CSV table of C-alpha atoms in Angstrom, one decimal:
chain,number,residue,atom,x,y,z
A,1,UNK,CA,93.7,-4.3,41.0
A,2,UNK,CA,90.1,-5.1,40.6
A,3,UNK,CA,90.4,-4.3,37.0
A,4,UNK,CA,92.6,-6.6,36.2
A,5,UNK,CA,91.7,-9.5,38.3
A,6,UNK,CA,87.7,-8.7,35.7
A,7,UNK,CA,90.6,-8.7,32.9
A,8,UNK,CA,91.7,-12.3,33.7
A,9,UNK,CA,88.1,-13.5,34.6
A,10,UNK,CA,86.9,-12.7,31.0
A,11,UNK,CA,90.4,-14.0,29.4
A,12,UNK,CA,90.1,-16.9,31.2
A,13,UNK,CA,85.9,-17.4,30.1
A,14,UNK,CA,87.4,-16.8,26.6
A,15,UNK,CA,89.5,-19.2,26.0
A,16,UNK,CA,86.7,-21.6,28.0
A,17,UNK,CA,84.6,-21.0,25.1
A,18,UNK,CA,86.9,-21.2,22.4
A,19,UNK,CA,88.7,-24.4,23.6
A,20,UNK,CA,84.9,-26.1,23.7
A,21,UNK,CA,83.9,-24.6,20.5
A,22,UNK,CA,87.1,-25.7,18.7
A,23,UNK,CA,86.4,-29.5,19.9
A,24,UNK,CA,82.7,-29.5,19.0
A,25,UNK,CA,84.6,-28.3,15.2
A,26,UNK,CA,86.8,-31.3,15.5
A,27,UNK,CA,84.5,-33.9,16.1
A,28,UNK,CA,82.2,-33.1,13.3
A,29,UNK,CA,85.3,-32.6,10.8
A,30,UNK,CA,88.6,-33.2,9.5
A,31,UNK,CA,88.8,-30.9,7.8
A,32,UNK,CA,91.8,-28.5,8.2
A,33,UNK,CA,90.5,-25.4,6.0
A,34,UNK,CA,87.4,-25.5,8.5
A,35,UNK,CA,89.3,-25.5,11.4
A,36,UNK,CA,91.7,-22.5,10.3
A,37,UNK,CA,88.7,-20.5,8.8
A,38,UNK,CA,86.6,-21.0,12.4
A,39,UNK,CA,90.0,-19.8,14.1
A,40,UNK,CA,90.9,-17.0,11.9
A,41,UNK,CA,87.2,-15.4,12.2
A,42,UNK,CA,87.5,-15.7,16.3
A,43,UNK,CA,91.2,-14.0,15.9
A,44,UNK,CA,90.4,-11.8,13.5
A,45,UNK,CA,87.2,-10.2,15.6
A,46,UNK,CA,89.2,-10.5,19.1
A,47,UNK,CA,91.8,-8.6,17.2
A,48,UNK,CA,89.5,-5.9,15.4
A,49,UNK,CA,87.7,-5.5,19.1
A,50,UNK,CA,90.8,-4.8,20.7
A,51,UNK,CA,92.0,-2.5,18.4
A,52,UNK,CA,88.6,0.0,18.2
A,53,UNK,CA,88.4,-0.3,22.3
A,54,UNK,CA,92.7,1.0,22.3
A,55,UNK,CA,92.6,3.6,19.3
A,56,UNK,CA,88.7,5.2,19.6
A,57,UNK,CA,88.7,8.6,21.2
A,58,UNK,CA,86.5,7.7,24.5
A,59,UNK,CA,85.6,11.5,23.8
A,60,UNK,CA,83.2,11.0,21.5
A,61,UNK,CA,81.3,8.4,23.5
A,62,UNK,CA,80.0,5.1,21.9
A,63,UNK,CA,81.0,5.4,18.3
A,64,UNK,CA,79.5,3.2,15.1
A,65,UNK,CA,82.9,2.0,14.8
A,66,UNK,CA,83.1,0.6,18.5
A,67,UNK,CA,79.7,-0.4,18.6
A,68,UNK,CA,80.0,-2.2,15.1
A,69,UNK,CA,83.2,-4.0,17.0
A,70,UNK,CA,80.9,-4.6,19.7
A,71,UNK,CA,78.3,-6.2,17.5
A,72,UNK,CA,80.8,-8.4,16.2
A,73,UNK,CA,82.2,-9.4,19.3
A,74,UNK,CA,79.1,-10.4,21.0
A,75,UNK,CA,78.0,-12.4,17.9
A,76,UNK,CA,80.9,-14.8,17.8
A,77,UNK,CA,80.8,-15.3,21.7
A,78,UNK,CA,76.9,-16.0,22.2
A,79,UNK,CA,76.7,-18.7,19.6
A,80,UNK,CA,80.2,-20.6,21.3
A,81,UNK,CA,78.1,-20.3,25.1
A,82,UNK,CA,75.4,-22.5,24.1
A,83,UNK,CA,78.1,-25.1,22.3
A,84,UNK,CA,79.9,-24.7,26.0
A,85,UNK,CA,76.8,-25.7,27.8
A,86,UNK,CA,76.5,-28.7,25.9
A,87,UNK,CA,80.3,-29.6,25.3
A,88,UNK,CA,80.8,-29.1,29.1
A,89,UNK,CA,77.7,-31.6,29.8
A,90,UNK,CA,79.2,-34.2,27.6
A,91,UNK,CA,82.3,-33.7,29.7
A,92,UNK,CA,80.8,-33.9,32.8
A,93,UNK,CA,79.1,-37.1,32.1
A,94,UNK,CA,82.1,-38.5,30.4
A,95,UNK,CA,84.1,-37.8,33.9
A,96,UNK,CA,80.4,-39.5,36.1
A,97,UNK,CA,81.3,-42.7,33.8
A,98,UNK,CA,84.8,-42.3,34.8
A,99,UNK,CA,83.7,-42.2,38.0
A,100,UNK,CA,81.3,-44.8,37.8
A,101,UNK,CA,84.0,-47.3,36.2
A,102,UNK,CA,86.9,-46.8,38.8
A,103,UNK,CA,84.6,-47.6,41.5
A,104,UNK,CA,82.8,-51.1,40.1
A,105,UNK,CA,85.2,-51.8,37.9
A,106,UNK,CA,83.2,-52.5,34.8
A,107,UNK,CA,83.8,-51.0,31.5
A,108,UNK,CA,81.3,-47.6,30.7
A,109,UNK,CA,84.1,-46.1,27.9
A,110,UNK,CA,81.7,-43.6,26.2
A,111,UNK,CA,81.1,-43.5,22.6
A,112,UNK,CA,82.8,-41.3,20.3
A,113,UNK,CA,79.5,-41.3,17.9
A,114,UNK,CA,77.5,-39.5,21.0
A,115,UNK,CA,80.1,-37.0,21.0
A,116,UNK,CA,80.2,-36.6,17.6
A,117,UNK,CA,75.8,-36.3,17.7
A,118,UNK,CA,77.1,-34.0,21.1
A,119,UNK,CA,78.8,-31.7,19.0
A,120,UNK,CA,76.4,-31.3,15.9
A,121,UNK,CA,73.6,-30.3,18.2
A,122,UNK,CA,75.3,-27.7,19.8
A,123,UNK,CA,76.6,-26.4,16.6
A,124,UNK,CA,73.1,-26.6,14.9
A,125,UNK,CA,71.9,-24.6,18.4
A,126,UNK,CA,74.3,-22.5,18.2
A,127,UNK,CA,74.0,-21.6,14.4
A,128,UNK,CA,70.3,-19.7,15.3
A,129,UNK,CA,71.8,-16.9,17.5
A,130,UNK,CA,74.5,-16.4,15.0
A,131,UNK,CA,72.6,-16.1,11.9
A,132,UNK,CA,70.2,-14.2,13.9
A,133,UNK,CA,72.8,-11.2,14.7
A,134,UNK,CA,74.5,-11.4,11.6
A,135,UNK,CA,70.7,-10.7,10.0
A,136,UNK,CA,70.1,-7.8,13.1
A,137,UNK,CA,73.3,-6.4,12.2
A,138,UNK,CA,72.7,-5.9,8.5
A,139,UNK,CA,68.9,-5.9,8.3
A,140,UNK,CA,67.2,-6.0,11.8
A,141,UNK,CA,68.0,-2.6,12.9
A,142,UNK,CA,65.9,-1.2,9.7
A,143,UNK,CA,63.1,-3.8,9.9
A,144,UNK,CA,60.4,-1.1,11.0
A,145,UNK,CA,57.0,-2.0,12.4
A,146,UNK,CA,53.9,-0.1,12.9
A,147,UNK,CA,52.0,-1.1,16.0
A,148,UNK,CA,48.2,0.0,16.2
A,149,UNK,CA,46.3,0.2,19.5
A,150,UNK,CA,42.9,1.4,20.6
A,151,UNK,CA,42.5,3.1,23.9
A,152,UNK,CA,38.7,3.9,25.6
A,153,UNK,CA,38.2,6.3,28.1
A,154,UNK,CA,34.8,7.3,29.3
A,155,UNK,CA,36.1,11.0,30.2
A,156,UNK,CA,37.6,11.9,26.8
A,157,UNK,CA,36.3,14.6,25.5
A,158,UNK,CA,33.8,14.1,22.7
A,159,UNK,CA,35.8,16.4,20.2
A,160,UNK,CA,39.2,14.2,20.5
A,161,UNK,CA,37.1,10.6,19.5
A,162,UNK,CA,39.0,9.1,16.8
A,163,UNK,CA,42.2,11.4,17.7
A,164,UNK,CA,45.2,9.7,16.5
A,165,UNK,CA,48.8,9.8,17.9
A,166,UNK,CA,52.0,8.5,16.6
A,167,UNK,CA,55.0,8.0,18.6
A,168,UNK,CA,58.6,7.8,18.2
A,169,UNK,CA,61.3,7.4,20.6
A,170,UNK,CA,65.0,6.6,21.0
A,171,UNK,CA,66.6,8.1,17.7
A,172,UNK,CA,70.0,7.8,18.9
A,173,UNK,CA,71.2,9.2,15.8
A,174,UNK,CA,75.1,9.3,17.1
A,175,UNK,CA,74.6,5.1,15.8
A,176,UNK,CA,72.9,5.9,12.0
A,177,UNK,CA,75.2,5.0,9.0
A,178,UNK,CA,72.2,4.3,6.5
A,179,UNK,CA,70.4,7.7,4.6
A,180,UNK,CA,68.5,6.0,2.5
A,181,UNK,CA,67.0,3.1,5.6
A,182,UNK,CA,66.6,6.3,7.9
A,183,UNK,CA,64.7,7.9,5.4
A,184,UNK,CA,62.4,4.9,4.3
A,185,UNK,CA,61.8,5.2,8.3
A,186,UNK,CA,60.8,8.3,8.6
A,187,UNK,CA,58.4,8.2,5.6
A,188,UNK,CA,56.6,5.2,6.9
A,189,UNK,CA,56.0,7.2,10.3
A,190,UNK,CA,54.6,10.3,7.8
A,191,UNK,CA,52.4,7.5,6.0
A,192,UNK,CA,50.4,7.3,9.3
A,193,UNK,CA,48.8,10.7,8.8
A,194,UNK,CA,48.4,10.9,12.7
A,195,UNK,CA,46.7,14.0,14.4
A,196,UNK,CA,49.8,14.9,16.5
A,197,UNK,CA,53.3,13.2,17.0
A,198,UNK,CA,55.3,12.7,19.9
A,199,UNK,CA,58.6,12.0,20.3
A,200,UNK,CA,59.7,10.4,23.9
A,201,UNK,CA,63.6,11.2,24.0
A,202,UNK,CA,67.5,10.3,23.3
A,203,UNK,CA,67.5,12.1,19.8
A,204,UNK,CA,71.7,11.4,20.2
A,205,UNK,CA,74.0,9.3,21.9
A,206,UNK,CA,75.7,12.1,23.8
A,207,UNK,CA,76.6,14.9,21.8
A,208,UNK,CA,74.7,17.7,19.6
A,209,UNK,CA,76.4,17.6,16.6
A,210,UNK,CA,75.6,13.8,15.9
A,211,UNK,CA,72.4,14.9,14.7
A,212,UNK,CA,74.0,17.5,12.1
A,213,UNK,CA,73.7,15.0,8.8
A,214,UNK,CA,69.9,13.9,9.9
A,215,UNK,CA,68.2,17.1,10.6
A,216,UNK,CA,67.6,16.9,6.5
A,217,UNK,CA,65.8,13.9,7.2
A,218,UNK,CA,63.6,14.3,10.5
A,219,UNK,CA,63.1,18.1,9.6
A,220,UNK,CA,60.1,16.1,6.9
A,221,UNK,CA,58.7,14.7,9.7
A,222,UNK,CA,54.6,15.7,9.6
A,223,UNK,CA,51.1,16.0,11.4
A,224,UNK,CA,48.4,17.7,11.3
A,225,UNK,CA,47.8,19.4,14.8
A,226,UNK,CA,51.5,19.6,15.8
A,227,UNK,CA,54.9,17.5,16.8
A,228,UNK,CA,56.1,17.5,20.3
A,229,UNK,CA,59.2,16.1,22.4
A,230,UNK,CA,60.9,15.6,25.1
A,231,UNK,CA,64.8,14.6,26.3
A,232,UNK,CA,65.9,11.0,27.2
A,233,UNK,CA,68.8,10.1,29.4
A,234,UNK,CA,71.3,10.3,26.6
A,235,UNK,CA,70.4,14.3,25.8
A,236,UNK,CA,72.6,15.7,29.0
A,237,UNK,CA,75.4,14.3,27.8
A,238,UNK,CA,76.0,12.7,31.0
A,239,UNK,CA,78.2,9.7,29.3
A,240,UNK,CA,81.0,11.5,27.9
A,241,UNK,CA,84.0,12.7,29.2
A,242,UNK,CA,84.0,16.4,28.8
A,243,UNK,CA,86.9,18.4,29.0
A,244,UNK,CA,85.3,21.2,30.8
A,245,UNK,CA,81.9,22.1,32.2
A,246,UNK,CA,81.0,24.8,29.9
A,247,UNK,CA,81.4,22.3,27.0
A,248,UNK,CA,78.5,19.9,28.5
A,249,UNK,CA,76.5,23.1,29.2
A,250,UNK,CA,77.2,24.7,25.6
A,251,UNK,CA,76.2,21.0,24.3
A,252,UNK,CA,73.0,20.7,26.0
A,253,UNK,CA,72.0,23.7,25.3
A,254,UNK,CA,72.4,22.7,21.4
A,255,UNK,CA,70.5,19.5,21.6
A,256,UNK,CA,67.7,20.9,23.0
A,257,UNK,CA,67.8,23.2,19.7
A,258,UNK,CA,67.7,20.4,17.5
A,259,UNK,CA,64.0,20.0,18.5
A,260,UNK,CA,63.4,23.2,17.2
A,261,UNK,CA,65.1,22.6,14.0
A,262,UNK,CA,63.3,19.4,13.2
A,263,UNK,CA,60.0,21.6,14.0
A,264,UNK,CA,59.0,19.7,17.2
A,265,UNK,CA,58.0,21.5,20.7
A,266,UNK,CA,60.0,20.4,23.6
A,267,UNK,CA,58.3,20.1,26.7
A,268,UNK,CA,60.8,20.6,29.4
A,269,UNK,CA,58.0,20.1,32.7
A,270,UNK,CA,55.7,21.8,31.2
A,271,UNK,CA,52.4,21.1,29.2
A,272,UNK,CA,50.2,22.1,26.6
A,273,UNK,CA,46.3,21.6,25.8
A,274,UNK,CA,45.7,20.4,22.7
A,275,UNK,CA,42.0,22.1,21.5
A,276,UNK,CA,39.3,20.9,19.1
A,277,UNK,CA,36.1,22.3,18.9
A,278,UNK,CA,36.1,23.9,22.2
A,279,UNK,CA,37.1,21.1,24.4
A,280,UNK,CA,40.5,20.0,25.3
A,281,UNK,CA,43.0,17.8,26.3
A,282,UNK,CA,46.5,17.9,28.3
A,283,UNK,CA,49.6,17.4,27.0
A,284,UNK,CA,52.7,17.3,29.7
A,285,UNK,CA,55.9,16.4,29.1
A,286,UNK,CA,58.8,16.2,31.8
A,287,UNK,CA,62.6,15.4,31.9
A,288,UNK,CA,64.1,12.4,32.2
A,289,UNK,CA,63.1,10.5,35.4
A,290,UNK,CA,64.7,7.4,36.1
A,291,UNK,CA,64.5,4.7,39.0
A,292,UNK,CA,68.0,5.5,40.5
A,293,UNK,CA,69.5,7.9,38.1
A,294,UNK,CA,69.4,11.4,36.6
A,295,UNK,CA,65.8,11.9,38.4
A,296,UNK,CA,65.5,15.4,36.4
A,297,UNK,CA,61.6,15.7,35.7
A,298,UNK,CA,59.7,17.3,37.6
A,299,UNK,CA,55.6,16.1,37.6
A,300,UNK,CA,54.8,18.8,40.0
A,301,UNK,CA,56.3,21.4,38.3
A,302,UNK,CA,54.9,20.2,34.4
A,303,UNK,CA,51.3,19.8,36.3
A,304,UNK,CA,51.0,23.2,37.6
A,305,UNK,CA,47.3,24.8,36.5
A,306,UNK,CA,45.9,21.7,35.2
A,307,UNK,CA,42.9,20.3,37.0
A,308,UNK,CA,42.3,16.2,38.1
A,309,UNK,CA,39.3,16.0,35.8
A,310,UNK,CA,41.4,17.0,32.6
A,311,UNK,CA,42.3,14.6,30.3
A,312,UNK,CA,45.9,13.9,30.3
A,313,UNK,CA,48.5,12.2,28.1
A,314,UNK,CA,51.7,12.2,29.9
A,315,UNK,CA,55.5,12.0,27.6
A,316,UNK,CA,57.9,10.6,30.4
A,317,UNK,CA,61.2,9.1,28.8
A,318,UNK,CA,62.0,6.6,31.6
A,319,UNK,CA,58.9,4.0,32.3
A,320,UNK,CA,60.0,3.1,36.0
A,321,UNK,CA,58.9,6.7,36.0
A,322,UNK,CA,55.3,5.5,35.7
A,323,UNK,CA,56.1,2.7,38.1
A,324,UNK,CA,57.5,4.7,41.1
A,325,UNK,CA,55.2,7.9,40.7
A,326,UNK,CA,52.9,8.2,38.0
A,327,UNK,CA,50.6,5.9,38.5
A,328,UNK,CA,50.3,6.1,41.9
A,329,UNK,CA,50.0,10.0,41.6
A,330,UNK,CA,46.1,11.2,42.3
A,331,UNK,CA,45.9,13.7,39.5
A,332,UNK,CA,45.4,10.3,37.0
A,333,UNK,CA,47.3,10.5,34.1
A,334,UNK,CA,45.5,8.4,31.8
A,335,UNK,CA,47.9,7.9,28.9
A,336,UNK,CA,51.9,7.8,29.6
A,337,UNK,CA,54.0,7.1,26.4
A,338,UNK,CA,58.1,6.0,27.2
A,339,UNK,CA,60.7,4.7,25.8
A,340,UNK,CA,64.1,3.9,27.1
A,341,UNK,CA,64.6,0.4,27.1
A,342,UNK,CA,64.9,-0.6,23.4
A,343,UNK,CA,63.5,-4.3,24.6
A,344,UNK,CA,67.3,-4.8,25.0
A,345,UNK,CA,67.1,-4.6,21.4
A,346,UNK,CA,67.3,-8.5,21.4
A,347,UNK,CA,64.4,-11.6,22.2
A,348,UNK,CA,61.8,-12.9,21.2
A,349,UNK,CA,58.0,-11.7,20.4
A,350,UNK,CA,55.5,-14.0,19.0
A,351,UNK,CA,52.2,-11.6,19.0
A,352,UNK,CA,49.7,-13.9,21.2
A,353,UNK,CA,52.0,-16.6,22.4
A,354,UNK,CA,55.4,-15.0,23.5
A,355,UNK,CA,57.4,-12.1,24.8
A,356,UNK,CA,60.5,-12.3,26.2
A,357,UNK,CA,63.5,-10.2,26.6
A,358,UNK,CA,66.3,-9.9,29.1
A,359,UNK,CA,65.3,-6.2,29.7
A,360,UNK,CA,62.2,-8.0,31.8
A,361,UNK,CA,64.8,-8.7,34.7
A,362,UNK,CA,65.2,-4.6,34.6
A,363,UNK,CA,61.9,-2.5,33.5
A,364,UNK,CA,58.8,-4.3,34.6
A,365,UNK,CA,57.1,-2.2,31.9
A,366,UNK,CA,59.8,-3.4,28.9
A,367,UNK,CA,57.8,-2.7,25.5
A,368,UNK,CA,54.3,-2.5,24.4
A,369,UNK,CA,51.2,-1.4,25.9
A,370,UNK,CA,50.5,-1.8,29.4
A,371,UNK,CA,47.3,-1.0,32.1
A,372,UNK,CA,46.8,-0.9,35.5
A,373,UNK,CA,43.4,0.6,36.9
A,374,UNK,CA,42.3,2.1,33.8
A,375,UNK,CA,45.5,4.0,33.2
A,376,UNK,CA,47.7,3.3,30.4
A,377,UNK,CA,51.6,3.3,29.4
A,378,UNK,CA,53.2,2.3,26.3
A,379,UNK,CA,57.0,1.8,26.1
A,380,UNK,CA,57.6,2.2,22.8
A,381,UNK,CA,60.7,-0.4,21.5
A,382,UNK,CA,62.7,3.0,19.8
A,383,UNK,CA,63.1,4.0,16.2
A,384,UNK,CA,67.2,3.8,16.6
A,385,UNK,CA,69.7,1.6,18.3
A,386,UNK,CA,72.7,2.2,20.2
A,387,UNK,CA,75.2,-0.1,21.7
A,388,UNK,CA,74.5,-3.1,19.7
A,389,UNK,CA,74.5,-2.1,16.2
A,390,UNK,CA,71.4,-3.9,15.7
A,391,UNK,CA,67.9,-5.6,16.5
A,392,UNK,CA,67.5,-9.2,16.7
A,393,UNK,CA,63.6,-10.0,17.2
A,394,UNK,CA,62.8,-6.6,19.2
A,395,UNK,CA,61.9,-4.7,16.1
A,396,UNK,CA,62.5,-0.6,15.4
A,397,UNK,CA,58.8,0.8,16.4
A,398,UNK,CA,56.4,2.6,15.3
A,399,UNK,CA,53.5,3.4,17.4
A,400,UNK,CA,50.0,4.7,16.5
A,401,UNK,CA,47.4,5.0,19.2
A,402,UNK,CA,43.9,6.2,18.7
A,403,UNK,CA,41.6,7.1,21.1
A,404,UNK,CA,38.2,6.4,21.3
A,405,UNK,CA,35.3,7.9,23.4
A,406,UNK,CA,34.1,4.5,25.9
């Protein structure tokens, strides 16, 4: 029942949308073949939508065809929600007049031309978000960027001044339909020449074998003094309907292999120290932790031996991990690197004047670097995308950190 009373609620906010958006079309033209072309594009990706959601085998979790459907859908309907909000306005001061009219009695008949002027400014409003996904559709999601920070700590060890790091996150490679963009990826992260990498989880959607035509292509992954992982949320598999229990074990099991294919040490709670010149610095990495959910990791357990004074760099997928116990935790992690939230993969980042994403209302640490007495997380914004089949101003990431001796 509750399903399909949400059924009629979203029909009904459908055709609210498309009834406004067809009249802002109207005022601004006559013309028939514009009217019929804006209708058959809305019917035509209601129509594609609906078929993908009825005929894709839910077994195989989100796939590029559904999520392309998805991306398709959601760029027609966020475009007609802004004309809405201004059509509907119109209206309601059209109605106030009414209003206003019946009760004096003078005549306040409202212009056509401001509904008319009405009608292009929504459209012209509207016409940013569209071209916008259509561009993080096609381009966005391979529109790479390196992001270079500096860290000082006054307790890193003299040897690992200068030490670089690069980090990846969020492959999702269950979403990839591009070799040759993937590839152009994954040489820009080898053009960094970084001391170690680190890569902080989701290497699939839900299943192993998603990864089978990319291992070609992340197995050239490089750095000098070694490549370490760990699993994201989307590594257990936990979002698919499997058709028995072994089958989720007997997957799980082959993801976590993939790590070793692609030559990368997967830190399941545990930790390594990285050494250089006789000194040393930790490396931990635990499972996925998150606020509410699949609360796997174990800090405890991945700290065992290692001593408060050490120098620690912490690989924790989910960053509400670092919110809820890392940094409150006494043994003082002073680098945690995350990923998980994509930035939504949409919003809007002017470097110095602007950040803003819907993710904020979730993650209070959403992307990019953060601090809170003098210890550090980065959520890196994820190599991949999944869901939306695409980026629209929350960019595919890159991140190199070097750390410097304070």
């Amino acid at each position: 029942m509750k399903m399909i009373i949400r059924l009629v609620i979203l029909f009904a906010v459908i055709i609210l949308l498309e009834f406004y958006a067809f009249q802002a079309i109207k005022t601004i033209s006559k013309n028939k073949i514009i009217r019929f072309a804006w209708l058959f594009i809305s019917v035509a990706v209601y129509a594609n939508f609906l078929y993908v959601a009825l005929t894709y085998d839910r077994g195989q979790g989100q796939t590029p065809q559904f999520q392309m459907a998805m991306g398709l859908l959601l760029t027609v309907l966020i475009p007609k929600i802004i004309v809405l909000l201004f059509m509907f306005g119109e209206d309601i001061y059209r109605w106030f007049l009414k209003l206003i009219s019946a009760i004096s009695s003078e005549n306040t008949k409202p212009l056509a031309s401001r509904r008319k002027f009405i009608s292009q400014i929504a459209l012209g409003l509207a016409a940013i978000p569209f071209a916008s996904f259509i561009y993080g559709i096609l381009q966005g999601k391979y529109n790479y960027k390196v992001l270079k920070y500096q860290l000082s700590f006054k307790d890193l060890p003299d040897a690992f001044d200068g030490f670089t790091i690069t980090q990846i996150s969020d492959i999702h490679s269950g979403s990839f339909t591009n070799k040759e963009k993937i590839k152009y990826g994954v040489d820009l992260i080898n053009q960094q020449k970084s001391d170690i990498m680190l890569f902080t989880g989701d290497i699939v959607n839900n299943k192993a074998d998603e990864m089978d035509d990319w291992i070609d292509v992340f197995d050239k992954l490089e750095a000098k003094e070694g490549k370490y992982s760990i699993l994201g949320n989307h590594d257990y598999g936990d979002y698919m309907d499997w058709k028995n229990p072994q089958d989720k074990i007997d997957n799980f099991q082959k993801v976590k292999d993939i790590h070793k294919k692609i030559g990368f040490d997967l830190l399941l709670d545990e930790h390594r120290y990285l050494e250089k010149d006789g000194q040393k610095i930790a490396l931990l990495g635990v499972e996925n932790w998150g606020k509410g959910f699949n609360q796997a990791g174990d800090l405890k357990k991945a700290s065992k031996n290692i001593k408060k004074e050490d120098f620690k760099i912490l690989m924790s997928h989910d960053p509400s991990h670092w919110e809820e116990i890392v940094k409150k935790d006494n043994l003082n992690y002073h680098l945690t690197l995350s990923g998980h939230t994509h930035g939504l993969q949409m919003g809007i980042e002017i470097p110095g004047w602007l950040k803003w994403s819907p993710s904020q209302f979730v993650y209070k640490q959403w992307a990019g670097l953060y601090e809170e007495a003098g210890r550090f997380i980065n959520v890196n914004r994820g190599f991949g995308y999944h869901a939306f089949p695409g980026r629209v101003g929350i960019w595919p990431e890159i991140t190199v950190i070097e750390l410097k001796k304070a």
